Short mmCIF file of C-alpha atoms and ligand atoms in Angstrom, two decimals:
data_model
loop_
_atom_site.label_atom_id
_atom_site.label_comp_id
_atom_site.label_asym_id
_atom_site.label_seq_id
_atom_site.Cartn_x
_atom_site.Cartn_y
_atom_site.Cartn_z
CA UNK A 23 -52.49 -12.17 -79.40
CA UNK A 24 -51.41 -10.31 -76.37
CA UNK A 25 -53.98 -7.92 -74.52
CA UNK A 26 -53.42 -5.06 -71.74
CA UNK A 27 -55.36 -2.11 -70.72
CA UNK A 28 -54.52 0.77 -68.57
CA UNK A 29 -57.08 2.84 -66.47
CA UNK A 30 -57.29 6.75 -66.38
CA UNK A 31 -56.54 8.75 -63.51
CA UNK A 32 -57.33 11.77 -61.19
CA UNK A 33 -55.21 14.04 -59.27
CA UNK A 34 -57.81 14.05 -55.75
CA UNK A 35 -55.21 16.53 -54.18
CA UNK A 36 -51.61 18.80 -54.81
CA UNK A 37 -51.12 18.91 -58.63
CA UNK A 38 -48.83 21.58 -59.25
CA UNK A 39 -47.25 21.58 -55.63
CA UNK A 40 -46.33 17.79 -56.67
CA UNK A 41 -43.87 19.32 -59.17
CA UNK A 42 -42.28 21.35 -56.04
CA UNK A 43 -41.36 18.29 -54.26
CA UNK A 44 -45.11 18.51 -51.80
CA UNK A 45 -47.11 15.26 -51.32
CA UNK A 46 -50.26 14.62 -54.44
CA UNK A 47 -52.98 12.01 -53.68
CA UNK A 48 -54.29 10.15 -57.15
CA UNK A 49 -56.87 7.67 -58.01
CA UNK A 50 -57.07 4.99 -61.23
CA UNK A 51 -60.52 5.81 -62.81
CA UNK A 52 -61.18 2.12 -64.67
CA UNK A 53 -64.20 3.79 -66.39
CA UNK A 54 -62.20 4.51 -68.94
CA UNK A 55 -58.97 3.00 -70.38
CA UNK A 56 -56.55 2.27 -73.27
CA UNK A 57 -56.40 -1.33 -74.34
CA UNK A 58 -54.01 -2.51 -76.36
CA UNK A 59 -53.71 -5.76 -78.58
CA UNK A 60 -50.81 -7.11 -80.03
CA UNK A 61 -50.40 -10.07 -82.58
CA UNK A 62 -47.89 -10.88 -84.84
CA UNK A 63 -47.93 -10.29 -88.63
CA UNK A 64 -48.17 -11.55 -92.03
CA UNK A 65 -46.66 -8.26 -93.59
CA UNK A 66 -43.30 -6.70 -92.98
CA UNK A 67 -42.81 -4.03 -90.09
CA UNK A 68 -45.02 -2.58 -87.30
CA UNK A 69 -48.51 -1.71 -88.38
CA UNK A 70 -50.28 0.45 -85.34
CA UNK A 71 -54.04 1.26 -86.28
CA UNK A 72 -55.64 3.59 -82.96
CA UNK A 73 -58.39 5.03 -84.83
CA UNK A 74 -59.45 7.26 -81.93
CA UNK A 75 -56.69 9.54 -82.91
CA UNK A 76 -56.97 8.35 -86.57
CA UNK A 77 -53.63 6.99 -87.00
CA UNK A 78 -53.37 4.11 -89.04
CA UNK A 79 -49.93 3.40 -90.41
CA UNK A 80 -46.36 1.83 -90.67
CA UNK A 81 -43.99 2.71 -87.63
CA UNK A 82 -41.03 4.23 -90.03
CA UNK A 83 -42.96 6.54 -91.70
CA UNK A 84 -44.00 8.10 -87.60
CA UNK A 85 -42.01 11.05 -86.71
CA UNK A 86 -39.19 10.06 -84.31
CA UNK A 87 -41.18 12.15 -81.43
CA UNK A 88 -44.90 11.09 -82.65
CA UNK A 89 -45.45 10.02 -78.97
CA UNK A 90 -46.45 6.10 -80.05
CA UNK A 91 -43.38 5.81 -81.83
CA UNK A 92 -41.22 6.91 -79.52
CA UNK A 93 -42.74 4.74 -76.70
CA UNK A 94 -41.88 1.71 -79.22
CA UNK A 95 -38.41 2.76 -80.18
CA UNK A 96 -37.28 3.61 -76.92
CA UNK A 97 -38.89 0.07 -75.45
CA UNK A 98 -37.08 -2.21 -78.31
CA UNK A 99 -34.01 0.22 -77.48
CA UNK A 100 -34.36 -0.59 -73.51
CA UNK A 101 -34.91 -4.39 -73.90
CA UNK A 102 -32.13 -4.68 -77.43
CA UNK A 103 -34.83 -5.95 -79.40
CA UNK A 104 -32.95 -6.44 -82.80
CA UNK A 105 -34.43 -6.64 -85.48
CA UNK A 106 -37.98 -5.48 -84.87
CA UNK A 107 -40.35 -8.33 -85.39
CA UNK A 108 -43.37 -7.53 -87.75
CA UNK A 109 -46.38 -6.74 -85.51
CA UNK A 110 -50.10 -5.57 -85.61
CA UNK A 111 -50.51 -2.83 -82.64
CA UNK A 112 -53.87 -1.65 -82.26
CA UNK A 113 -54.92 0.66 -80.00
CA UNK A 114 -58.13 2.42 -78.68
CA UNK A 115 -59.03 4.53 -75.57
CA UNK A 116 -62.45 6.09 -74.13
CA UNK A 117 -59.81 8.42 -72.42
CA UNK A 118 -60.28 11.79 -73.85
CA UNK A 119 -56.89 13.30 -74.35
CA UNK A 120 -54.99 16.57 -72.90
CA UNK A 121 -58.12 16.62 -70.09
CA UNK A 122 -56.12 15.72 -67.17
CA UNK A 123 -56.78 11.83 -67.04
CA UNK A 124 -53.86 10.31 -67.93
CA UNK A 125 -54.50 9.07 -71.23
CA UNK A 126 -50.62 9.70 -72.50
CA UNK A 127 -49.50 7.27 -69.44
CA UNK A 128 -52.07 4.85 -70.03
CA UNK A 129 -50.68 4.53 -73.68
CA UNK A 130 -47.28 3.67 -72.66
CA UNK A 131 -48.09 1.40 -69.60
CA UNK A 132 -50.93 -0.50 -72.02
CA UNK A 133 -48.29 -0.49 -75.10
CA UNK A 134 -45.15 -1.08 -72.88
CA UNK A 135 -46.59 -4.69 -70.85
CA UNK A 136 -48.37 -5.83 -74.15
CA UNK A 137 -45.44 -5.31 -76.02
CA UNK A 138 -42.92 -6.73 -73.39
CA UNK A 139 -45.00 -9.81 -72.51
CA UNK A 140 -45.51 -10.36 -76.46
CA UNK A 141 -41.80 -10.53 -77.46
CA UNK A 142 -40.77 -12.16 -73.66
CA UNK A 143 -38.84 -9.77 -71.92
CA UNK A 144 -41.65 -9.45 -68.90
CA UNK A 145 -40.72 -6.40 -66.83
CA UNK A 146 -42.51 -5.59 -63.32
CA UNK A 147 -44.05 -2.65 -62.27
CA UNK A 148 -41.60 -0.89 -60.94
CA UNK A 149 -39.50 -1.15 -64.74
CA UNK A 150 -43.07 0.01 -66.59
CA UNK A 151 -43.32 2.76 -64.52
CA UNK A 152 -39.99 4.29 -64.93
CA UNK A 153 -39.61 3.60 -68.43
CA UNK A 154 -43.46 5.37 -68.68
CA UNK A 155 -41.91 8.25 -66.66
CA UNK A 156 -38.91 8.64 -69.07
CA UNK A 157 -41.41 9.03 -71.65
CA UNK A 158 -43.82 11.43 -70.02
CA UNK A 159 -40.83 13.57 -69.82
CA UNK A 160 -40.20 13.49 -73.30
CA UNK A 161 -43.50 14.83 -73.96
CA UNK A 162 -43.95 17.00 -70.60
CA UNK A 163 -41.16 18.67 -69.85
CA UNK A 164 -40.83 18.58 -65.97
CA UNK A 165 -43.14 15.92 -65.03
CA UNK A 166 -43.85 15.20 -61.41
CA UNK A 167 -44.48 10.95 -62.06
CA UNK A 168 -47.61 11.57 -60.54
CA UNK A 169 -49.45 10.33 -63.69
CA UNK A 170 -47.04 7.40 -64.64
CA UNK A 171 -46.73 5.86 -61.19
CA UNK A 172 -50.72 6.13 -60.52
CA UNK A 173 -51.73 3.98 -63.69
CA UNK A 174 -48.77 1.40 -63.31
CA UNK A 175 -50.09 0.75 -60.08
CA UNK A 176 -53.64 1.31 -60.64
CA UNK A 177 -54.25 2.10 -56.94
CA UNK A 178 -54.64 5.12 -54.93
CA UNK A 179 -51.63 6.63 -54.27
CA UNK A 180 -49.58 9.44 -51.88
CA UNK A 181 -47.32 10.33 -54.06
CA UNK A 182 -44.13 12.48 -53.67
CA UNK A 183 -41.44 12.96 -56.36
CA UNK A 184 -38.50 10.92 -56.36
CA UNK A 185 -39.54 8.79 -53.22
CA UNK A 186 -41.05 5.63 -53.66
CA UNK A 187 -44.67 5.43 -54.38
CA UNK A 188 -47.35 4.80 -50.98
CA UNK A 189 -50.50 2.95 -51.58
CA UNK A 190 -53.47 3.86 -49.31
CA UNK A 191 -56.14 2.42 -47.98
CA UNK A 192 -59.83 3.61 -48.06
CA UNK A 193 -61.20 3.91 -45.28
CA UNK A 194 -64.44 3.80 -46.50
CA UNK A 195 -66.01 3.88 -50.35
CA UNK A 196 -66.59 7.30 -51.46
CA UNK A 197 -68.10 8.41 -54.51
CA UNK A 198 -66.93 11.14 -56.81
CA UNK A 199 -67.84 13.03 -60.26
CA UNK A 200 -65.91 13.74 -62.86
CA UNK A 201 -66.66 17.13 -64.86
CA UNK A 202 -64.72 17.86 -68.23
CA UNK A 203 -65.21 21.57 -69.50
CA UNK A 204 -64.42 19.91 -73.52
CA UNK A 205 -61.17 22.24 -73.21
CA UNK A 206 -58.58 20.84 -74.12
CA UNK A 207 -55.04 22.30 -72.33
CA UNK A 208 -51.93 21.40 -72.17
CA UNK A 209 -50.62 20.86 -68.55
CA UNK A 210 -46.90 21.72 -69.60
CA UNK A 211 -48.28 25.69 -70.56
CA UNK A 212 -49.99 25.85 -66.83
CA UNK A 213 -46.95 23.97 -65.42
CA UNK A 214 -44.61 26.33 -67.42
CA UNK A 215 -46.53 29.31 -65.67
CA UNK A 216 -46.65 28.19 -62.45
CA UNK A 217 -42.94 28.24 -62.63
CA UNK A 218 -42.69 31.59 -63.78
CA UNK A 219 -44.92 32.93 -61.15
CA UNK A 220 -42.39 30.44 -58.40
CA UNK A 221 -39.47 32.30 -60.12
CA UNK A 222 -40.63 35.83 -59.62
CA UNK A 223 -41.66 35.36 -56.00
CA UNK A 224 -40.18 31.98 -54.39
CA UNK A 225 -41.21 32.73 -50.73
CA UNK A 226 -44.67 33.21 -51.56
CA UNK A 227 -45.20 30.38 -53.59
CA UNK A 228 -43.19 27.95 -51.66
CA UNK A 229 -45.97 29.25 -48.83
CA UNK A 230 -48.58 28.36 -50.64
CA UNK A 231 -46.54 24.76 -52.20
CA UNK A 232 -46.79 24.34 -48.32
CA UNK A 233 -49.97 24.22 -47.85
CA UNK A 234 -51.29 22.63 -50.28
CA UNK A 235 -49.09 19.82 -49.09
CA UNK A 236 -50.51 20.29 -45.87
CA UNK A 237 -53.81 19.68 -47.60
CA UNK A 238 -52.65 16.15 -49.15
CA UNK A 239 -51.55 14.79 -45.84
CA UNK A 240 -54.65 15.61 -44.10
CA UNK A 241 -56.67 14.20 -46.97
CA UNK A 242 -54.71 11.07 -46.73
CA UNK A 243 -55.60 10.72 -43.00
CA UNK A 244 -59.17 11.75 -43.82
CA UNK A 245 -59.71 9.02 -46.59
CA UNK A 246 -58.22 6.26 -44.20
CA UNK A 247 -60.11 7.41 -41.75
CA UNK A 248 -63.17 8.01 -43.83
CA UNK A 249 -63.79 11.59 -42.78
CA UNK A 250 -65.69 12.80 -45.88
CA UNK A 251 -67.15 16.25 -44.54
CA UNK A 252 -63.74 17.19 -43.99
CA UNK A 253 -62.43 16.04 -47.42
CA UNK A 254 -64.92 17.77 -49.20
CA UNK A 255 -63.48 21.10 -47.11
CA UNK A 256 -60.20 20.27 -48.14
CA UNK A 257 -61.06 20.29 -52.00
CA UNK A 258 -63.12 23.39 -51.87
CA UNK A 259 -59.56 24.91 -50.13
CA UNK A 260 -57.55 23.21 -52.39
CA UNK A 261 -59.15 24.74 -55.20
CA UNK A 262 -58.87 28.08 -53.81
CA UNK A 263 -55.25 27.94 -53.75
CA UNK A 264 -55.04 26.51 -57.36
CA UNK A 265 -57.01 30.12 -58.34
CA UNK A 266 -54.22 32.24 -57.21
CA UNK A 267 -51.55 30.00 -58.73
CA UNK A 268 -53.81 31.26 -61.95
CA UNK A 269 -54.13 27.29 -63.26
CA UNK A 270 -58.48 27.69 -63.06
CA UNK A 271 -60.69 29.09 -65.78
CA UNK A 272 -63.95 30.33 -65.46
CA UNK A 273 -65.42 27.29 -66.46
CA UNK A 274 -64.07 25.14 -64.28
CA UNK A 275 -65.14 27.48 -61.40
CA UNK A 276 -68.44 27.42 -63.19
CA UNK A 277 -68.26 23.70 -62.63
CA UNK A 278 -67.04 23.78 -58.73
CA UNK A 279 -69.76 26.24 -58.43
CA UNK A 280 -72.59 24.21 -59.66
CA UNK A 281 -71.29 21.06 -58.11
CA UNK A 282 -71.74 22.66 -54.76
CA UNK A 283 -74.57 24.18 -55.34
CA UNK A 284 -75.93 20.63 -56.14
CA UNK A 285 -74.72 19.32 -52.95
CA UNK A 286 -71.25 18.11 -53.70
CA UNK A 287 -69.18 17.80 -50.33
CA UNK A 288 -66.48 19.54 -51.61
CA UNK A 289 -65.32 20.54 -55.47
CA UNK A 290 -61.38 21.28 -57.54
CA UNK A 291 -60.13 21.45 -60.68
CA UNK A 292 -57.85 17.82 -61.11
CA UNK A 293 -54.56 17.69 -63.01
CA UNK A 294 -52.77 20.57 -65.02
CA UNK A 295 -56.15 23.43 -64.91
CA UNK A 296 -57.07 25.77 -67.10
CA UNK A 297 -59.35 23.35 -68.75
CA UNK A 298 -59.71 19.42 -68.67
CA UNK A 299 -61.40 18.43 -65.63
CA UNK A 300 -62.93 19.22 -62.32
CA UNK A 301 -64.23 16.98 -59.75
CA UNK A 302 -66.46 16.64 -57.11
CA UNK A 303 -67.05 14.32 -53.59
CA UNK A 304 -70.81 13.62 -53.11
CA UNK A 305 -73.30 11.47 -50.89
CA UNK A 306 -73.54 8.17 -53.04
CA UNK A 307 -77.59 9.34 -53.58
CA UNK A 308 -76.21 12.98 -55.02
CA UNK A 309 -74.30 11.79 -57.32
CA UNK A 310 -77.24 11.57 -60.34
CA UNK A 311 -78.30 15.32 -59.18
CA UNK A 312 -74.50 16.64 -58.91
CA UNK A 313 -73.98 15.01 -62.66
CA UNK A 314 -77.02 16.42 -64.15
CA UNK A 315 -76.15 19.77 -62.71
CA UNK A 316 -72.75 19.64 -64.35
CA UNK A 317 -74.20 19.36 -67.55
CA UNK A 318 -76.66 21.79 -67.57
CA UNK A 319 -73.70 24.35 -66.00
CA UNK A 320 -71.65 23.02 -69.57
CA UNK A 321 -69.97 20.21 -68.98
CA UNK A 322 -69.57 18.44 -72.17
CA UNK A 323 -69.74 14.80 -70.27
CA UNK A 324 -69.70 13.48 -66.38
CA UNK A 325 -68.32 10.23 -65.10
CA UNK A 326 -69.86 8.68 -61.62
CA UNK A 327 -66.94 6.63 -59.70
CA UNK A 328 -66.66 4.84 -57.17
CA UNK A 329 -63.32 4.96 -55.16
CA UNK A 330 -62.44 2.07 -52.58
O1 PMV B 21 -52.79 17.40 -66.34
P1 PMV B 21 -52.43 16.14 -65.65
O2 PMV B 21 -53.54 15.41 -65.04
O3 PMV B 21 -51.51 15.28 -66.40
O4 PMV B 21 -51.72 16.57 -64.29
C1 PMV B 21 -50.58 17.23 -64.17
C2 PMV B 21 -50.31 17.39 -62.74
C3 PMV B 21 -49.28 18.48 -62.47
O5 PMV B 21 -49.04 18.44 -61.07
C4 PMV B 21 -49.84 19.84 -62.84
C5 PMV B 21 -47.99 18.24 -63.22
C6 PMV B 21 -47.21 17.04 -62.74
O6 PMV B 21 -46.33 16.62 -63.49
O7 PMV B 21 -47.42 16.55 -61.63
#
């Protein structure tokens, strides 16, 4: 049997100006994953049972673009695996999906090293995570990489599309909490809209693209650094900027509203907006408060992490 797992993710800083070409920070969130476990079968062709999205059947009788298959074709495609051996494939995530933590790229980087390792074509990081970024556009659109390249490397990362990948150190721990509104939306709609506001007015968004870039490079320098006051002012202006680009909702600012009022350091929406997630920096002591805040202010569930 061969076993991998993937973690989820958050966007700390510049989703939406990543897509523009500005600098994003993200973190791996290894309270939740996707594991995947792979063993070889009795009974002829590729049996994949992940009964968190209730799928339990046969490859060939997937849709070509049911995203699982088309992570497995494409692989055995990539690496000429001819014929296809007869596998079991189970799968199962606590990521909650379209929520803006990753759980589409932690499929195909779980799936893509068990699978590889299982049939011996090992591939490195840097293979897994453009393969998993050729599939996120399949299913995106115009993906940034962001998401792909932070759970292949399962490190924080300053991230800036089509340049290599920069891992960061942490200055010191910091502690942060994760809010989901239970609304599920799909980052290529707020992406899509984005662009159309870019379109109509390219000067002013590129101004705004700009800062917000501005914002991830001072954020870098403030996590390595371990300036936390001033991170937390860099989220709360962050988020600001991700109103007028029309990607919040009024219950994520319901959410950045309570966190504050909590205590939180500083509060954003993370990843595409309009629903999904928000987060929130807070004193390691808060964090308990902040959470229990979150809920009562409708947050259908809270994760406490730790990032160092
Ligand atoms: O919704 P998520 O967490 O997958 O984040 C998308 C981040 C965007 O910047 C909005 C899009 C992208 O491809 O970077």
């Amino acid at each position: 049997m061969t076993k991998y797992s993937a973690p989820g993710k958050i966007i700390l800083f510049g989703e939406h100006a990543v897509v523009y070409g500005r600098p994003a920070l993200a973190i791996p969130v290894t309270q939740v994953h996707v594991e995947v476990d792979i063993s070889d079968s009795a009974r002829s062709g590729i049996w994949i049972d992940a009964p968190d999205v209730n799928l339990h059947a046969e490859l060939n009788t997937l849709p070509s673009d049911h995203p699982i298959a088309s992570v497995i074709n494409n692989l055995f495609f990539l690496l000429r695996v001819s014929p296809f051996p007869n596998l079991e494939i189970k799968i199962s995530s606590t990521i909650p999906v379209a929520s803006g933590l990753g759980s589409g790229a932690a499929v195909t980087v779980a799936l893509t090293r068990a699978l590889s390792t299982h049939l011996n074509h090992s591939m490195n990081a840097e293979e897994v995570n453009v393969f998993t970024y050729e599939i996120e556009k399949i299913h995106h659109g115009t993906p940034s990489g962001i998401d792909n390249t932070v759970v292949t490397y399962a490190r924080p990362v300053y991230f800036m599309k089509n340049e290599p990948p920069e891992m960061f150190k942490v200055g010191r721990p910091f502690t942060m909490v994760i809010a989901d509104t239970g609304i599920s939306a799909l980052t290529k709609e707020s992406v899509g809209d984005v662009r159309r506001l870019w379109m109509n007015d390219r000067a002013r968004w590129e101004t705004v693209f700009d800062k917000i870039g501005e914002i991830s490079f001072t954020a870098r320098r403030a996590i390595e650094a371990g300036k936390y006051e001033l991170l937390g002012e860099l989220m709360n202006e962050n988020h600001g900027l991700l109103q007028k680009m029309t990607v919040s909702s009024p219950e994520l600012d319901e959410l950045v509203k309570a966190a504050l009022h909590a205590g939180a350091l500083g509060a954003k929406l993370s990843g595409g907006g309009r629903g999904g997630n928000m987060i929130a920096l807070v004193e390691p002591e808060k964090a308990e408060e902040v959470s229990l805040s979150l809920k009562a202010a409708g947050a259908k569930h809270t994760i406490i992490t730790q990032v160092s």
